[in-house]
Short mmCIF file of C-alpha atoms (C1' of nucleotides) in Angstrom, two decimals:
data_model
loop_
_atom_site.label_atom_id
_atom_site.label_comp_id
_atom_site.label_asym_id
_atom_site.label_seq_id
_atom_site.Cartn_x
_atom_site.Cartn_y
_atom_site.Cartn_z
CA UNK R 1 -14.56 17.37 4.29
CA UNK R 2 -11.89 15.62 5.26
CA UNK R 3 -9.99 18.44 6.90
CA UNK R 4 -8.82 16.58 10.00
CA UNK R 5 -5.39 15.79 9.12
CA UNK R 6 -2.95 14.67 12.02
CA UNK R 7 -0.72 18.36 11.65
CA UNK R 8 -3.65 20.20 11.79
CA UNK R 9 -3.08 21.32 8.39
CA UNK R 10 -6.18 22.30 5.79
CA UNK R 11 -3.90 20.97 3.02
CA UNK R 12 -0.38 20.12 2.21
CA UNK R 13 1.94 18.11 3.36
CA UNK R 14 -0.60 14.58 3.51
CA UNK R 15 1.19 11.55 3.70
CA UNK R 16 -1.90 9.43 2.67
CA UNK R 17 -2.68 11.14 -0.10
CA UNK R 18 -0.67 8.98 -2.40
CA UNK R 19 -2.55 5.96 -0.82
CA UNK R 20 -5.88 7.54 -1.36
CA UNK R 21 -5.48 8.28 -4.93
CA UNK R 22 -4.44 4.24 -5.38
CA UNK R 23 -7.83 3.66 -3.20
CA UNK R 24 -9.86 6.11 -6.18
CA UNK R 25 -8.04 4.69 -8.87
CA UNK R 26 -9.86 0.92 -7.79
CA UNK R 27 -13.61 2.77 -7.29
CA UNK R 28 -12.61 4.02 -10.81
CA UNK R 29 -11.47 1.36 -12.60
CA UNK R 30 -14.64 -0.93 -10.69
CA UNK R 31 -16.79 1.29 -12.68
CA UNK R 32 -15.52 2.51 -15.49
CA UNK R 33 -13.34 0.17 -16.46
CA UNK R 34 -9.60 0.40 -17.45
CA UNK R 35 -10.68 2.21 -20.41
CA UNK R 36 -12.98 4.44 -18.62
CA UNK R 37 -10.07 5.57 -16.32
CA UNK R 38 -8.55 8.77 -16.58
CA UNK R 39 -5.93 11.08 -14.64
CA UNK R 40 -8.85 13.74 -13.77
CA UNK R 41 -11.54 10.76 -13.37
CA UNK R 42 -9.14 9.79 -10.61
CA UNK R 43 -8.44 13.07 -9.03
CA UNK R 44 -12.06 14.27 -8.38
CA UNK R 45 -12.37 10.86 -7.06
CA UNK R 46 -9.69 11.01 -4.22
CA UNK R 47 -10.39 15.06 -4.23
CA UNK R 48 -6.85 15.83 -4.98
CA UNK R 49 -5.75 18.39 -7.90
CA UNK R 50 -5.28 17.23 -11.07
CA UNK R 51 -1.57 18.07 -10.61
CA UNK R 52 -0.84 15.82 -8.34
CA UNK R 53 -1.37 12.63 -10.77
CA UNK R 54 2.15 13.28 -12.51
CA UNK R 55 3.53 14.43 -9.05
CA UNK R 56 2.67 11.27 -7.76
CA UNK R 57 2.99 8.80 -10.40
CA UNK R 58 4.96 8.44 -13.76
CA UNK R 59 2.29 7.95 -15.66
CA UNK R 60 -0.97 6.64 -16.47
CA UNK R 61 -0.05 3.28 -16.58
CA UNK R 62 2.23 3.24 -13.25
CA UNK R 63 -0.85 4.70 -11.51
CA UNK R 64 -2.57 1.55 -12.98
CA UNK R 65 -0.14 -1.03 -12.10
CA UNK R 66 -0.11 0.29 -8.18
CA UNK R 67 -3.37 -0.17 -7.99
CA UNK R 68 -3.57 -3.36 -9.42
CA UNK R 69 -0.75 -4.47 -7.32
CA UNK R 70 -2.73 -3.13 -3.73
CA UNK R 71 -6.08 -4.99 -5.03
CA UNK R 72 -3.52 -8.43 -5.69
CA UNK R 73 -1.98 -7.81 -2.31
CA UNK R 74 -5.35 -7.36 0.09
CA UNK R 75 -7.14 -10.18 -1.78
CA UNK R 76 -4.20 -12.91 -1.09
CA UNK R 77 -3.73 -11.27 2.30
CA UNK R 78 -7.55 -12.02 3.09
CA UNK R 79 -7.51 -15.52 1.54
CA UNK R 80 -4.71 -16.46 3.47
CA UNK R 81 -5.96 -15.32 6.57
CA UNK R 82 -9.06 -17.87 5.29
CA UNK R 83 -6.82 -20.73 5.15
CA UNK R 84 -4.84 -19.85 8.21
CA UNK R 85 -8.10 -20.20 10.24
CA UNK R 86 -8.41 -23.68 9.16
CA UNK R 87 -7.42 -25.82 11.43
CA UNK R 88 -8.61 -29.47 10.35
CA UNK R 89 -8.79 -31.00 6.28
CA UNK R 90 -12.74 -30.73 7.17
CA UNK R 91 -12.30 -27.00 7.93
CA UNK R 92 -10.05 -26.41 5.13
CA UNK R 93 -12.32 -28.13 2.77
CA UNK R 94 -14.79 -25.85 3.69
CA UNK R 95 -13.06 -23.00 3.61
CA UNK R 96 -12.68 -23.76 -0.12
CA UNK R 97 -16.07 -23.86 -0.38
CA UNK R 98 -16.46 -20.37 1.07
CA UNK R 99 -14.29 -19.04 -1.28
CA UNK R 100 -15.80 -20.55 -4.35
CA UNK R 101 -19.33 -19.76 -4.12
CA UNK R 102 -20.07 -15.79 -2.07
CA UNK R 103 -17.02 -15.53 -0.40
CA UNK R 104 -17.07 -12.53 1.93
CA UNK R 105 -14.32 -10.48 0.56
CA UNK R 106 -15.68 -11.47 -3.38
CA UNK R 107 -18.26 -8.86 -3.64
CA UNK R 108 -18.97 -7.73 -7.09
CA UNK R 109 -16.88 -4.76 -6.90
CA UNK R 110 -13.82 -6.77 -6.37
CA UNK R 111 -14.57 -9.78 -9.23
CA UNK R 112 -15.21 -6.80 -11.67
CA UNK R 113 -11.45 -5.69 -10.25
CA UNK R 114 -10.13 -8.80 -10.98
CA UNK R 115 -11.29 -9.45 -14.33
CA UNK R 116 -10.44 -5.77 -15.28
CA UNK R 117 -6.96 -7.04 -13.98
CA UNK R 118 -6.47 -10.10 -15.99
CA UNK R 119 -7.36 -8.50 -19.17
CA UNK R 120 -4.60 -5.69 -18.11
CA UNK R 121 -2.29 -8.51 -17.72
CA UNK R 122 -3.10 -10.33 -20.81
CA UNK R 123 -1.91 -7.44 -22.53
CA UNK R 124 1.03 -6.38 -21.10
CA UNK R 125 3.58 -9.41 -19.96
CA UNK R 126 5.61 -7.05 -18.15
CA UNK R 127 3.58 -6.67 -15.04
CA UNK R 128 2.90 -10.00 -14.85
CA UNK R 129 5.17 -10.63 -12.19
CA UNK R 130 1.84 -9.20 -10.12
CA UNK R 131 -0.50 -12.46 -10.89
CA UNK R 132 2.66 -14.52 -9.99
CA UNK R 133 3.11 -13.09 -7.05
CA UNK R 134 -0.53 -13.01 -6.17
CA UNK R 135 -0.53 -17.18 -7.62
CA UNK R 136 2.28 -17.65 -5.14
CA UNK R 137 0.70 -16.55 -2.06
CA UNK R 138 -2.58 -18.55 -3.07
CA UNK R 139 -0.79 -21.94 -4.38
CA UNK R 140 1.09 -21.79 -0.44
CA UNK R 141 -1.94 -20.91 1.82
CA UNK R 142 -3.39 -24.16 -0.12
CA UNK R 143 -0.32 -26.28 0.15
CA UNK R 144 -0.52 -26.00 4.25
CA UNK R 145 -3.74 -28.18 3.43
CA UNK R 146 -3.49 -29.90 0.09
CA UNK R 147 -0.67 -31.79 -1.79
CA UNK R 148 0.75 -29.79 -4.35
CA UNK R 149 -1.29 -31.70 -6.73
CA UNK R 150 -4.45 -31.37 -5.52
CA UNK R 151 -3.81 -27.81 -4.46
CA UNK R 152 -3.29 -26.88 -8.18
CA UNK R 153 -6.57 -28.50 -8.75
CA UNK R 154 -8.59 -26.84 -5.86
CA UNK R 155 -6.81 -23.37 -7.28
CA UNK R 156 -8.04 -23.94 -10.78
CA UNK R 157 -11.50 -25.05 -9.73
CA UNK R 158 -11.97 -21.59 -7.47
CA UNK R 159 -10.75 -19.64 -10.55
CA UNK R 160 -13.68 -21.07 -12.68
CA UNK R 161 -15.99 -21.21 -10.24
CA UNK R 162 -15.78 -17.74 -8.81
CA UNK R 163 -16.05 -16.25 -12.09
CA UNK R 164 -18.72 -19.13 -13.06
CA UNK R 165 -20.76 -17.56 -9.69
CA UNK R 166 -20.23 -13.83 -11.31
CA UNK R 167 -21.04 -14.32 -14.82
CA UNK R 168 -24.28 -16.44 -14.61
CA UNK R 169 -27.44 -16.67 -11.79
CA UNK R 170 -27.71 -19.06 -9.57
CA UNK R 171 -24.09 -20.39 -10.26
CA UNK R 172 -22.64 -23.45 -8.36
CA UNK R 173 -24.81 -24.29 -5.43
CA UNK R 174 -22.69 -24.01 -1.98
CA UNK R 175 -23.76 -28.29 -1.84
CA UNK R 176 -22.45 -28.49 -5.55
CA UNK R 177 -19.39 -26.90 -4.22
CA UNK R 178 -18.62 -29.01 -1.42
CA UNK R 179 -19.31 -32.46 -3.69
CA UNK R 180 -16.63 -30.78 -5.77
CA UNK R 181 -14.35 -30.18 -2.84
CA UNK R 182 -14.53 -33.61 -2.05
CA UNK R 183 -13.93 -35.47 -5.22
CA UNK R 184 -10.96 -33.31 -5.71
CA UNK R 185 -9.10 -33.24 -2.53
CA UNK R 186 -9.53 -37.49 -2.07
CA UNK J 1 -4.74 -6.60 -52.10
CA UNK J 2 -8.20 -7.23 -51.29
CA UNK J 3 -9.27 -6.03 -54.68
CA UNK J 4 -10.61 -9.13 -56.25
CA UNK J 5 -14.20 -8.71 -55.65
CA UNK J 6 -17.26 -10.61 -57.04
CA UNK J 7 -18.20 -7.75 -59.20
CA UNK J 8 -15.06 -6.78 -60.12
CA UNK J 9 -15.10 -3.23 -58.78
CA UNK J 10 -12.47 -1.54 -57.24
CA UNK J 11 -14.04 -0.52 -54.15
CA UNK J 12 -17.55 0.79 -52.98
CA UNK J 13 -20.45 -2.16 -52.54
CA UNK J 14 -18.53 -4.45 -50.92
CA UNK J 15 -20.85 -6.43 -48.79
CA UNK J 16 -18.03 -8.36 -46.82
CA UNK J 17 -17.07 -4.86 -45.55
CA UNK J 18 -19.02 -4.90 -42.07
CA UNK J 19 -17.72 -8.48 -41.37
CA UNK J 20 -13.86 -7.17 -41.69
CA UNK J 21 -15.07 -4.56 -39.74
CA UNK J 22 -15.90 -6.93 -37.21
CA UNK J 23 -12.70 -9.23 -37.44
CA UNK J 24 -10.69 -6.11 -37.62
CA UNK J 25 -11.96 -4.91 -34.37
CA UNK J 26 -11.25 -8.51 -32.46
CA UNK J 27 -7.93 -8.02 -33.85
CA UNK J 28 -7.40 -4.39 -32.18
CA UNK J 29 -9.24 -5.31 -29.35
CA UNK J 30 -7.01 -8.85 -28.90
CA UNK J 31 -3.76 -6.05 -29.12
CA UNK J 32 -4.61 -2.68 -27.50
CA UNK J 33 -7.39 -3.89 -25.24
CA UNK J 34 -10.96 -2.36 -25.42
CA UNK J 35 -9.74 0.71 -23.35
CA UNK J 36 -7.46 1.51 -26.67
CA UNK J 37 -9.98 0.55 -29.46
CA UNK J 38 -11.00 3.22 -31.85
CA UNK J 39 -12.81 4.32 -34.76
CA UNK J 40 -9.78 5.32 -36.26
CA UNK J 41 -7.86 2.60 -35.58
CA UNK J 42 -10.04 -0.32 -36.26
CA UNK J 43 -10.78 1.46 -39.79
CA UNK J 44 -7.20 1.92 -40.44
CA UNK J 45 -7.03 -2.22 -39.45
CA UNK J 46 -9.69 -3.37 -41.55
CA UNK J 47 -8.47 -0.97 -44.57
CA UNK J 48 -11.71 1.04 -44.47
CA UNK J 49 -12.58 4.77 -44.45
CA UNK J 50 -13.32 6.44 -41.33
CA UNK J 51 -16.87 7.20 -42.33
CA UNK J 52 -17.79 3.40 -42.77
CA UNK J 53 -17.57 3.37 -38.82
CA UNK J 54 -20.44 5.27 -38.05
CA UNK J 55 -22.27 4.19 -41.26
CA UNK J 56 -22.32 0.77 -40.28
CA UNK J 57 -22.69 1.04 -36.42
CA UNK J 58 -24.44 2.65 -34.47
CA UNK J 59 -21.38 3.89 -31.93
CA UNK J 60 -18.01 2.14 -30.63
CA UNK J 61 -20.35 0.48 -28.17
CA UNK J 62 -22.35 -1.56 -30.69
CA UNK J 63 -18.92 -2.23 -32.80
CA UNK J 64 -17.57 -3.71 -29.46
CA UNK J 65 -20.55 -5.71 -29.03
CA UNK J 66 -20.71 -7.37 -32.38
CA UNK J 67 -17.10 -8.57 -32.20
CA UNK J 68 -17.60 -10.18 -28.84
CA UNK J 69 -21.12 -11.57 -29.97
CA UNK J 70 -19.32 -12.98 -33.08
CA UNK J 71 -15.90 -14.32 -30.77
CA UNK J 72 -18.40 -16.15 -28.87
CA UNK J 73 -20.55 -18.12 -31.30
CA UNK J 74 -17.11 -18.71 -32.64
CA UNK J 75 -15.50 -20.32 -30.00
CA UNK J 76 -18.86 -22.15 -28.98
CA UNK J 77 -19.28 -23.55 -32.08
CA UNK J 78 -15.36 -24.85 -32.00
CA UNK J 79 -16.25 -26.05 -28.45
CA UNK J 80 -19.28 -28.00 -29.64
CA UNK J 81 -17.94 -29.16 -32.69
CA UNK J 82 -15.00 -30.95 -30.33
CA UNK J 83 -17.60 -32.69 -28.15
CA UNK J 84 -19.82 -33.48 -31.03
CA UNK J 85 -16.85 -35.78 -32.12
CA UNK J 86 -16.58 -37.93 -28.96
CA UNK J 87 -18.19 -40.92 -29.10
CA UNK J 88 -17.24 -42.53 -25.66
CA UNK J 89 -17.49 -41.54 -22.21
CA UNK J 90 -13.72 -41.89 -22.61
CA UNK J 91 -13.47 -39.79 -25.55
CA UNK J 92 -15.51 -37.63 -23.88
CA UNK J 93 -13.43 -36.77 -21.15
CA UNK J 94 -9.91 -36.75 -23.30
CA UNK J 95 -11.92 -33.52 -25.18
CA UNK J 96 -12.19 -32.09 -21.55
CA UNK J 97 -8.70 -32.39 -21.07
CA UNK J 98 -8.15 -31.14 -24.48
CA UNK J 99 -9.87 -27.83 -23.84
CA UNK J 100 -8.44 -27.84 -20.52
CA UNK J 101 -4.68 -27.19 -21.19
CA UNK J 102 -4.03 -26.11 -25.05
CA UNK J 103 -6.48 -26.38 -27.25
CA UNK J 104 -5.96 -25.84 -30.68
CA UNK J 105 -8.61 -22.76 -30.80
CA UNK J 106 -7.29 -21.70 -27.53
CA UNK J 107 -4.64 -19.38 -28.74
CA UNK J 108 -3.05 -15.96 -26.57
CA UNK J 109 -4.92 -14.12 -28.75
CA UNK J 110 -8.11 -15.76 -28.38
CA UNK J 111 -7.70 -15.95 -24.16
CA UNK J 112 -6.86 -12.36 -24.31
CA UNK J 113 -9.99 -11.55 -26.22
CA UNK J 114 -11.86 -13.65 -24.03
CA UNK J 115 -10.48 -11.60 -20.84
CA UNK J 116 -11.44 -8.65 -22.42
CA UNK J 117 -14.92 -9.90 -23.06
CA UNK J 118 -14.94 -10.61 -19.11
CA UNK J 119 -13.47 -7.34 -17.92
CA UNK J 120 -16.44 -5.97 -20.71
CA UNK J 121 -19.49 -7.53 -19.43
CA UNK J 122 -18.92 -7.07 -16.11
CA UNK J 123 -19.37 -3.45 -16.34
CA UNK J 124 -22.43 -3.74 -18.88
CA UNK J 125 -25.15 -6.25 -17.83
CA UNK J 126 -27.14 -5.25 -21.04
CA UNK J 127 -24.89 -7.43 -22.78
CA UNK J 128 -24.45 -10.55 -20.11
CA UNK J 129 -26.72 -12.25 -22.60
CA UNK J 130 -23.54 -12.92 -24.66
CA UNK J 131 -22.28 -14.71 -22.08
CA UNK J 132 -25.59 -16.56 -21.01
CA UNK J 133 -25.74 -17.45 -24.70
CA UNK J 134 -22.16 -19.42 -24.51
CA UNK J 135 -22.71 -20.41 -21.39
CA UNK J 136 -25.86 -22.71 -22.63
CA UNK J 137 -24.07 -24.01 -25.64
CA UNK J 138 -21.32 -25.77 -23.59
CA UNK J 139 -23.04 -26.57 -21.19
CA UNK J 140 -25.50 -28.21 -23.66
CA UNK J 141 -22.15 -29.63 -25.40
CA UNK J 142 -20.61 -31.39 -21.65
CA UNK J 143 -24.36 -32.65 -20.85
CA UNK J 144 -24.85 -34.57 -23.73
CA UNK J 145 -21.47 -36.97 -22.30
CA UNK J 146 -22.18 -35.61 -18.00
CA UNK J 147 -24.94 -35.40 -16.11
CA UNK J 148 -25.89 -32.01 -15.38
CA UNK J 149 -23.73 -31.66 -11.77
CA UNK J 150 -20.68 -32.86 -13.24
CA UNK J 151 -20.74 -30.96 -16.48
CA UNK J 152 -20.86 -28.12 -14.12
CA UNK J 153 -18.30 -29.16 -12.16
CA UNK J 154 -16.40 -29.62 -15.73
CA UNK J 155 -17.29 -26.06 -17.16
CA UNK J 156 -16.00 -24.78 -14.15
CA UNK J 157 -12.55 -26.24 -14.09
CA UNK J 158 -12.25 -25.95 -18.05
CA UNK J 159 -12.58 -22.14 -17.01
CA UNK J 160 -10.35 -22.23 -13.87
CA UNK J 161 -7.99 -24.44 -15.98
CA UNK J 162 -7.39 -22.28 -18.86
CA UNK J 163 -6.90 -19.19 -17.70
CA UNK J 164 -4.52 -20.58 -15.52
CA UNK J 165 -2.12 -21.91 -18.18
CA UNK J 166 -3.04 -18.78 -19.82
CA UNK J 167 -1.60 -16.80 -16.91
CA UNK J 168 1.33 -18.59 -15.39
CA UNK J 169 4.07 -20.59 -16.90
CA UNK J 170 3.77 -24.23 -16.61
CA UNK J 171 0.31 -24.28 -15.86
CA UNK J 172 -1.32 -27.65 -15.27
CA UNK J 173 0.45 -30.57 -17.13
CA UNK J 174 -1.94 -32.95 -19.11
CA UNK J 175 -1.33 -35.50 -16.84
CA UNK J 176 -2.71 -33.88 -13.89
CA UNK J 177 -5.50 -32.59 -16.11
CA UNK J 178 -6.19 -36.09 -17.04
CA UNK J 179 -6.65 -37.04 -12.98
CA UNK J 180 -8.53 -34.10 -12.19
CA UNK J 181 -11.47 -34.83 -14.86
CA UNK J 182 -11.47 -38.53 -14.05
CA UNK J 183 -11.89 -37.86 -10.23
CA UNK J 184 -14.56 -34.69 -11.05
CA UNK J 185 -16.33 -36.98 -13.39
CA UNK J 186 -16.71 -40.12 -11.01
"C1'" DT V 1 -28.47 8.58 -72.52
"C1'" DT V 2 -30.55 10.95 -68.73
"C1'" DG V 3 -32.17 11.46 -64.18
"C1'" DC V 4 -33.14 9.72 -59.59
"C1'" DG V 5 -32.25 7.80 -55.18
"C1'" DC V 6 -29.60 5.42 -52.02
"C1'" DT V 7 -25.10 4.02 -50.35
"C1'" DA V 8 -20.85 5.38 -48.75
"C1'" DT V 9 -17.25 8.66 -47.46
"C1'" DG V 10 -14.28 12.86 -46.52
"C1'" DT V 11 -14.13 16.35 -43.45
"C1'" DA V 12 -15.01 19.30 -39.73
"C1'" DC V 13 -16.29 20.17 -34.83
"C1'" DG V 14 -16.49 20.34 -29.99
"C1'" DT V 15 -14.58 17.48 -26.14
"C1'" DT V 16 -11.52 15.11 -23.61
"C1'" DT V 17 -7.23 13.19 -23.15
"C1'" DG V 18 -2.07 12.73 -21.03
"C1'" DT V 19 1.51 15.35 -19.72
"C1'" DA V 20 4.82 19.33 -19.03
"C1'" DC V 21 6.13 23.31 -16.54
"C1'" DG V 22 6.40 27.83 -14.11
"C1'" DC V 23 5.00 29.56 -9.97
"C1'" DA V 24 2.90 29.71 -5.29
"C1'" DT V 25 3.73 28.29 -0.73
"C1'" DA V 26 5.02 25.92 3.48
"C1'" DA V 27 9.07 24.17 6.32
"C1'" DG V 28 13.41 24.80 8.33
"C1'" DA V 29 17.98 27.27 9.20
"C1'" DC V 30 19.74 31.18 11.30
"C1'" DG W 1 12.08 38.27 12.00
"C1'" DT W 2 14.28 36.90 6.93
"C1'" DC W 3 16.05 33.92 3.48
"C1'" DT W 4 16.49 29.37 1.10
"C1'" DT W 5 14.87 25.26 -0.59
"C1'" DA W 6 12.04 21.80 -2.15
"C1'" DT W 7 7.40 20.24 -2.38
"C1'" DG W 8 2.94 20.53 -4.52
"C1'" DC W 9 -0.33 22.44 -7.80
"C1'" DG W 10 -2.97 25.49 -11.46
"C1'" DT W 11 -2.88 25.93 -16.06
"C1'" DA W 12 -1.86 25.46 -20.79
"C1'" DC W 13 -1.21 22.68 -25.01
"C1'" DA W 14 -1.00 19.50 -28.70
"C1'" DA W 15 -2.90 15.25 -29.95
"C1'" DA W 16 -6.61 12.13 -30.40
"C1'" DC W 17 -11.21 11.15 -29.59
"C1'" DG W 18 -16.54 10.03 -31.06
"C1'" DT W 19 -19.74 11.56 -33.92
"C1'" DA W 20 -22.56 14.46 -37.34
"C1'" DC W 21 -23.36 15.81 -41.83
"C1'" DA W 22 -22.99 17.61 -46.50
"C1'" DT W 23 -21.87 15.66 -50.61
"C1'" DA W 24 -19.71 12.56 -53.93
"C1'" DG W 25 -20.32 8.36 -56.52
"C1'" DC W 26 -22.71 4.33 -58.25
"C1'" DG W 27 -26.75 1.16 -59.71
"C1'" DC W 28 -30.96 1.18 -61.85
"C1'" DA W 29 -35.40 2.65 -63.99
"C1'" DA W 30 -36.93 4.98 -67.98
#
DNA sequence: TTGCGCTATGTACGTTTGTACGCATAAGAC
DNA sequence: GTCTTATGCGTACAAACGTACATAGCGCAA
């Protein structure tokens, strides 16, 4: 498996294979947890000697952080792309809906990512600058729709009600959700 | 220190010990995360001999799950207790806001437990009824001042809301806070 | 006081951990 | 073809882990 590398080579020299252990180190973490993740967890994960861990990466934690970091990336890449398709208020009221209640790209793998991600943050301020970059992107695919105001209101309300949606069954109703929508952004 | 028991002993039959236990494992928990809580190091914490670990809990997994269990009817009660106060729709809503952007019982410490407790349960759903169990204390706490849709709609910005100041500097001022529940509670 | 039984603890054990490092091996110069 | 160089990896090691268990210490009945 997975012999078909571009040089025709059975091994060595593969340029993805940094990328694919960052991939692993997600499936990982989205089931074992942060605490459950390890450097040989990882490597029989993305097949790659155990070696190559500390070839590839500092350390534990740097491993950790680059993943993190990919997951912030994709997620505010695919909700802007959300918000880009908008093209009226109406559509980009809706659009908030999607995301709060079953958006397409929030399966449970990914919430589980994110929560293992804030509770990574919460303890160590000095990769924080990866949930500010992540709010950035967010608080400006809103603001093309929203006052800042009411932005900040819609972001807060998706935070909560994403993780509201996760946590408990049934959740917010997608008619709940637009009532919300509506009241807010007026 | 500690030594001024009811029976005047030294050490040995101390029956506050399991409850340190507990605190003393929020404590580790609230600085090294879950993924660097120990045995050794929550007994070392909570001034206790290694032994008393296993003695009074089953494994790490059931320590874990007692301090969350106990983090939770501790904040729930604080939460209640805050509503329970308000006697006016008005009121009401200023103890939203309250909760919403620094509350007193809403220290970094607390919100980082908290995370952790997310990041936790998502991985275990044998334990989710921690969660359900908060969940229907506030909400019981909002519905006695909201009808049922908008003490949803409440719950899920108080959520949204906190982590938010949690996470970024700033955050949401209490002005803004004040707007938001007044328009989500029309 | 003496003996019994239960509570509590010190210690030991087998695993698993992160990381360092010497060597195998492929790529490129000639 | 041969030699050189740097990339990638197998392996080893000390530390730390969760947990089991034999036994030490205390309250209590007699």
């Amino acid at each position: 498996m997975a012999a078909e590398g571009s040089s025709g080579g059975n091994r060595r020299y593969d340029p993805d294979r940094k990328a694919r252990i960052i991939e692993a180190t997600l499936e990982v973490i989205a089931v074992q947890g942060v605490s459950g993740t390890t450097h040989r967890r990882v490597a029989e994960a993305a097949d790659v000697p155990l070696g190559s861990m500390t070839y590839h990466f500092a350390s534990l934690d740097d491993l950790i952080e680059q993943a993190f970091l990919k997951l912030t990336q994709e997620i505010a890449h695919h909700f802007d792309a959300a918000f880009q398709k908008a093209q009226t208020a109406e559509e980009a009221r809706e659009a908030v809906v999607d995301v709060m209640c079953g958006w397409f790209a929030m399966t449970e793998r990914k919430m589980t990512l994110i929560l293992e991600l804030y509770a990574y943050v919460a303890r160590k301020p000095d990769i924080r600058h990866v949930m500010t970059g992540w709010m950035a992107k967010s608080r400006e695919a809103l603001e093309r729709h929203f006052s800042p105001d009411v932005a900040t209101s819609l972001d807060a309300i998706i935070e909560g009600a994403t993780i509201h949606n996760f946590m408990y069954p049934e959740g917010i109703p997608r008619e709940a959700a637009r009532r919300i929508v509506a009241k807010l952004s007026s």
